[in-house]
CSV table of C-alpha atoms in Angstrom, one decimal:
chain,number,residue,atom,x,y,z
A,76,MET,CA,2.8,-5.0,24.5
A,77,PRO,CA,0.6,-7.9,23.3
A,78,LEU,CA,-0.5,-7.8,19.6
A,79,ARG,CA,-4.1,-7.3,20.7
A,80,THR,CA,-3.1,-4.2,22.7
A,81,GLN,CA,-0.9,-2.7,19.9
A,82,LEU,CA,-3.7,-3.2,17.3
A,83,ALA,CA,-6.2,-1.6,19.7
A,84,VAL,CA,-3.9,1.4,20.1
A,85,VAL,CA,-3.6,1.8,16.3
A,86,GLU,CA,-7.4,1.5,15.9
A,87,SER,CA,-7.8,4.3,18.5
A,88,ARG,CA,-5.3,6.5,16.6
A,89,LEU,CA,-7.2,5.9,13.4
A,90,ALA,CA,-10.6,6.7,15.0
A,91,ALA,CA,-9.2,9.9,16.5
A,92,ALA,CA,-7.5,11.0,13.3
A,93,CYS,CA,-10.7,10.4,11.3
A,94,LEU,CA,-12.8,12.3,13.9
A,95,ALA,CA,-10.3,15.2,13.8
A,96,ALA,CA,-10.5,15.3,9.9
A,97,GLY,CA,-14.3,15.1,9.9
A,98,ARG,CA,-14.3,11.7,8.3
A,99,ARG,CA,-15.9,8.3,8.9
A,100,ARG,CA,-13.6,5.7,10.4
A,101,ALA,CA,-14.8,3.3,7.6
A,102,SER,CA,-13.3,5.7,5.0
A,103,VAL,CA,-9.8,4.6,5.9
A,104,GLN,CA,-8.6,1.0,5.5
A,105,LEU,CA,-5.8,-0.4,7.7
A,106,LEU,CA,-3.1,-2.4,6.0
A,107,ALA,CA,-1.1,-4.4,8.5
A,108,VAL,CA,2.5,-4.5,7.2
A,109,SER,CA,3.8,-7.9,8.2
A,110,LYS,CA,7.2,-8.1,6.5
A,111,THR,CA,9.9,-9.8,8.5
A,112,LYS,CA,7.2,-11.1,10.9
A,113,PRO,CA,6.2,-14.8,11.2
A,114,ALA,CA,3.0,-16.3,10.0
A,115,SER,CA,2.0,-17.0,13.6
A,116,ASP,CA,1.9,-13.2,14.3
A,117,ILE,CA,-0.3,-12.7,11.1
A,118,ALA,CA,-2.7,-15.4,12.3
A,119,ALA,CA,-2.9,-13.8,15.7
A,120,VAL,CA,-3.7,-10.4,14.2
A,121,ALA,CA,-6.2,-11.9,11.7
A,122,ALA,CA,-8.0,-13.6,14.7
A,123,LEU,CA,-8.6,-10.0,16.0
A,124,GLY,CA,-10.4,-9.1,12.8
A,125,GLN,CA,-7.7,-7.7,10.6
A,126,GLN,CA,-7.9,-9.0,7.0
A,127,ALA,CA,-5.4,-7.0,4.8
A,128,PHE,CA,-1.7,-7.7,5.2
A,129,GLY,CA,1.2,-6.1,3.3
A,130,GLU,CA,4.5,-7.8,2.4
A,131,ASN,CA,7.6,-6.3,0.7
A,132,TYR,CA,9.6,-9.4,-0.3
A,133,VAL,CA,8.1,-12.1,-2.5
A,134,GLN,CA,10.3,-14.9,-1.4
A,135,GLU,CA,9.5,-14.2,2.3
A,136,ALA,CA,5.8,-13.7,1.6
A,137,LEU,CA,5.0,-16.9,-0.4
A,138,PRO,CA,5.5,-19.4,2.4
A,139,LYS,CA,3.4,-17.3,4.7
A,140,ILE,CA,0.6,-17.0,2.1
A,141,ALA,CA,0.7,-20.8,1.6
A,142,SER,CA,0.7,-21.6,5.3
A,143,LEU,CA,-2.3,-19.2,6.0
A,144,ALA,CA,-4.3,-20.3,2.9
A,145,ALA,CA,-7.2,-21.5,5.1
A,146,LEU,CA,-7.8,-18.0,6.3
A,147,VAL,CA,-9.6,-15.4,4.3
A,148,LEU,CA,-6.9,-12.8,3.9
A,149,GLU,CA,-6.1,-10.0,1.5
A,150,TRP,CA,-2.5,-9.9,0.4
A,151,HIS,CA,-0.9,-6.6,-0.7
A,152,HIS,CA,2.6,-6.5,-2.3
A,153,ILE,CA,3.9,-3.0,-1.2
A,154,GLY,CA,7.6,-3.0,-2.2
A,155,PRO,CA,9.4,-2.2,-5.4
A,156,ILE,CA,8.6,-4.7,-8.1
A,157,GLN,CA,11.4,-6.4,-10.1
A,158,SER,CA,10.7,-7.9,-13.5
A,159,ASN,CA,11.7,-11.4,-12.4
A,160,LYS,CA,9.1,-11.3,-9.6
A,161,THR,CA,6.0,-10.2,-11.5
A,162,ALA,CA,4.7,-13.7,-12.2
A,163,GLU,CA,4.7,-14.6,-8.5
A,164,ILE,CA,3.1,-11.4,-7.6
A,165,ALA,CA,0.4,-11.8,-10.3
A,166,ALA,CA,-0.3,-15.3,-9.1
A,167,HIS,CA,-0.3,-14.9,-5.3
A,168,PHE,CA,-1.3,-11.4,-4.4
A,169,ASN,CA,-4.6,-9.5,-4.4
A,170,TRP,CA,-3.0,-6.0,-4.7
A,171,ALA,CA,0.3,-4.5,-6.0
A,172,HIS,CA,1.1,-1.1,-4.6
A,173,GLY,CA,4.6,-0.4,-6.0
A,174,VAL,CA,3.9,-0.2,-9.8
A,175,GLU,CA,5.9,2.6,-11.3
A,176,ARG,CA,6.6,1.6,-14.9
A,177,LEU,CA,4.3,0.5,-17.7
A,178,LYS,CA,6.6,-2.5,-18.4
A,179,ILE,CA,5.9,-3.9,-14.9
A,180,ALA,CA,2.2,-3.3,-15.3
A,181,GLN,CA,2.2,-5.1,-18.7
A,182,ARG,CA,4.0,-8.1,-17.2
A,183,LEU,CA,1.5,-8.3,-14.3
A,184,ALA,CA,-1.4,-8.1,-16.7
A,185,ALA,CA,0.0,-10.8,-19.0
A,186,GLN,CA,0.9,-13.1,-16.0
A,187,ARG,CA,-2.3,-12.8,-14.0
A,188,PRO,CA,-3.9,-16.2,-14.0
A,189,ALA,CA,-7.2,-16.3,-15.9
A,190,ASP,CA,-9.1,-17.9,-13.0
A,191,LEU,CA,-8.3,-15.0,-10.6
A,192,PRO,CA,-10.1,-11.6,-10.4
A,193,PRO,CA,-8.2,-8.6,-11.7
A,194,LEU,CA,-5.1,-7.6,-9.7
A,195,GLN,CA,-5.7,-4.4,-7.8
A,196,ILE,CA,-3.1,-1.8,-8.7
A,197,CYS,CA,-1.8,1.3,-7.0
A,198,LEU,CA,0.6,3.5,-9.0
A,199,GLN,CA,3.6,4.6,-6.9
A,200,VAL,CA,4.5,8.3,-7.3
A,201,ASN,CA,7.8,9.8,-6.2
A,202,VAL,CA,6.4,13.0,-4.6
A,203,SER,CA,9.6,13.7,-2.7
A,204,GLY,CA,11.9,13.7,-5.7
A,205,GLU,CA,14.5,11.6,-3.9
A,206,GLY,CA,16.7,9.5,-6.1
A,207,SER,CA,16.7,6.7,-3.5
A,208,LYS,CA,12.9,6.3,-3.7
A,209,SER,CA,10.9,4.4,-6.3
A,210,GLY,CA,8.0,5.9,-8.1
A,211,CYS,CA,7.1,7.6,-11.3
A,212,ALA,CA,7.6,11.4,-11.6
A,213,PRO,CA,4.5,13.5,-10.7
A,214,ASP,CA,4.3,14.9,-14.2
A,215,GLU,CA,4.2,11.4,-15.7
A,216,THR,CA,1.4,10.2,-13.4
A,217,LEU,CA,-1.7,10.9,-15.5
A,218,ALA,CA,-0.3,9.4,-18.7
A,219,LEU,CA,1.0,6.3,-16.9
A,220,ALA,CA,-2.3,5.9,-15.0
A,221,LYS,CA,-4.2,6.0,-18.3
A,222,ALA,CA,-2.0,3.4,-19.9
A,223,ILE,CA,-2.3,1.1,-16.9
A,224,SER,CA,-6.1,1.4,-16.7
A,225,ALA,CA,-6.3,0.2,-20.3
A,226,LEU,CA,-4.6,-3.1,-19.6
A,227,PRO,CA,-6.5,-6.4,-19.1
A,228,ASN,CA,-6.5,-8.4,-15.9
A,229,LEU,CA,-5.7,-5.3,-13.8
A,230,LYS,CA,-7.8,-2.8,-12.0
A,231,LEU,CA,-6.2,0.6,-11.3
A,232,ARG,CA,-7.4,1.6,-7.8
A,233,GLY,CA,-5.3,4.6,-7.0
A,234,LEU,CA,-2.0,6.1,-6.1
A,235,MET,CA,0.6,5.6,-3.3
A,236,CYS,CA,3.7,7.4,-2.1
A,237,LEU,CA,6.5,7.3,0.4
A,238,PRO,CA,7.2,11.0,1.1
A,239,ALA,CA,10.5,12.3,2.5
A,240,PRO,CA,10.7,12.5,6.3
A,241,GLY,CA,9.5,15.9,7.5
A,242,THR,CA,12.0,18.5,8.7
A,243,THR,CA,11.6,22.0,10.0
A,244,GLU,CA,12.3,23.3,6.5
A,245,VAL,CA,9.8,21.0,4.7
A,246,ASP,CA,6.1,20.6,5.4
A,247,PRO,CA,5.8,16.8,6.2
A,248,ARG,CA,2.3,16.9,4.7
A,249,ALA,CA,3.4,18.4,1.4
A,250,GLY,CA,3.9,15.0,-0.2
A,251,PHE,CA,0.5,13.8,0.9
A,252,ARG,CA,-1.1,17.0,-0.4
A,253,GLN,CA,0.7,16.6,-3.8
A,254,LEU,CA,-0.5,13.0,-4.1
A,255,ARG,CA,-4.0,14.0,-3.3
A,256,GLN,CA,-3.9,16.7,-6.1
A,257,LEU,CA,-2.6,14.1,-8.6
A,258,PHE,CA,-5.4,11.7,-7.5
A,259,LYS,CA,-7.9,14.4,-8.2
A,260,LEU,CA,-6.3,15.2,-11.6
A,261,CYS,CA,-6.6,11.5,-12.6
A,262,ASN,CA,-10.2,11.2,-11.5
A,263,ASN,CA,-11.1,14.4,-13.3
A,264,ALA,CA,-9.7,12.8,-16.4
A,265,GLY,CA,-12.2,9.9,-15.9
A,266,LEU,CA,-10.1,7.2,-14.3
A,267,GLN,CA,-12.5,6.6,-11.3
A,268,MET,CA,-9.8,5.7,-8.7
A,269,ASP,CA,-10.8,5.2,-5.1
A,270,THR,CA,-7.6,4.6,-3.2
A,271,LEU,CA,-4.9,7.0,-1.8
A,272,SER,CA,-2.4,4.7,-0.2
A,273,MET,CA,-0.3,7.0,2.1
A,274,GLY,CA,0.6,7.2,5.7
A,275,MET,CA,2.5,4.8,8.0
A,276,SER,CA,3.1,4.2,11.7
A,277,ASP,CA,4.7,7.6,12.4
A,278,ASP,CA,2.5,9.8,10.2
A,279,LEU,CA,-0.9,8.2,9.7
A,280,GLU,CA,-2.7,11.2,11.4
A,281,ALA,CA,-1.2,13.6,8.8
A,282,ALA,CA,-2.0,11.3,6.0
A,283,ILE,CA,-5.6,10.9,7.0
A,284,ALA,CA,-5.9,14.7,7.4
A,285,GLU,CA,-4.8,15.0,3.8
A,286,GLY,CA,-7.2,12.4,2.5
A,287,SER,CA,-5.6,9.0,2.8
A,288,THR,CA,-8.0,6.1,2.3
A,289,LEU,CA,-5.4,3.4,3.2
A,290,VAL,CA,-2.6,3.5,5.8
A,291,ARG,CA,0.2,1.0,5.9
A,292,VAL,CA,1.1,0.3,9.5
A,293,GLY,CA,3.7,-2.3,10.6
A,294,SER,CA,5.8,-1.5,13.6
A,295,ALA,CA,3.0,0.1,15.6
A,296,ILE,CA,1.1,-3.3,15.3
A,297,PHE,CA,3.8,-5.9,15.2
A,298,GLY,CA,6.7,-4.2,17.1
A,299,SER,CA,10.1,-3.0,15.9
A,300,ARG,CA,12.0,-4.6,13.1
A,301,PRO,CA,15.7,-5.1,12.5
A,302,ALA,CA,17.4,-1.8,11.5
A,303,ALA,CA,17.8,-3.0,8.0
A,304,ALA,CA,14.0,-3.0,7.5
A,305,SER,CA,12.3,0.3,7.0
A,306,LEU,CA,9.6,1.1,9.6
A,307,LEU,CA,6.2,1.2,8.1
């Protein structure tokens, strides 16, 4: 399907999910995950009104960010963050969703250029407990969030997760529910976060039902990716 049609289908899903959850459509931001896709596709989707785009790989993202600099876009880094990539993320992205360690947050804070506004941060939590997934442990979330919120040049916006795929034995919404509870815990402690980054192409309805304020959708907008790339 054309990108215009695919984006419209996603928008219809978002509207229906918000209606079913008794929420306003404006309460959920759509992040279009453009990893492995060319700058021309991003420009086409931007022309349809989409502003926020997510990229996993710094070296792939930087040429796209440069080539689309004339457009007013919001760039989100959504993958795991390696120490040797923090300077480039700090200099070229508006958001970083994959922060899971204080050391990474400290590097981002130190390397954020002084002429840019604070880098918006989402702390990644490993709600599934899978060793293959990034993220801090749930019981470490509050302490780490407090430490990150005290750093200069960063603004802690919220939490994000990549829950385990649902099975008949596991409630697929359990991870979303746990992240929402941690979000509430942090806010009750005075952190004033506003972003729950959870939900992707296959499970955005469940995520919205559990309180997501930002869904990361790639394949449903841009089409399928190579098997080596995870489907967001």
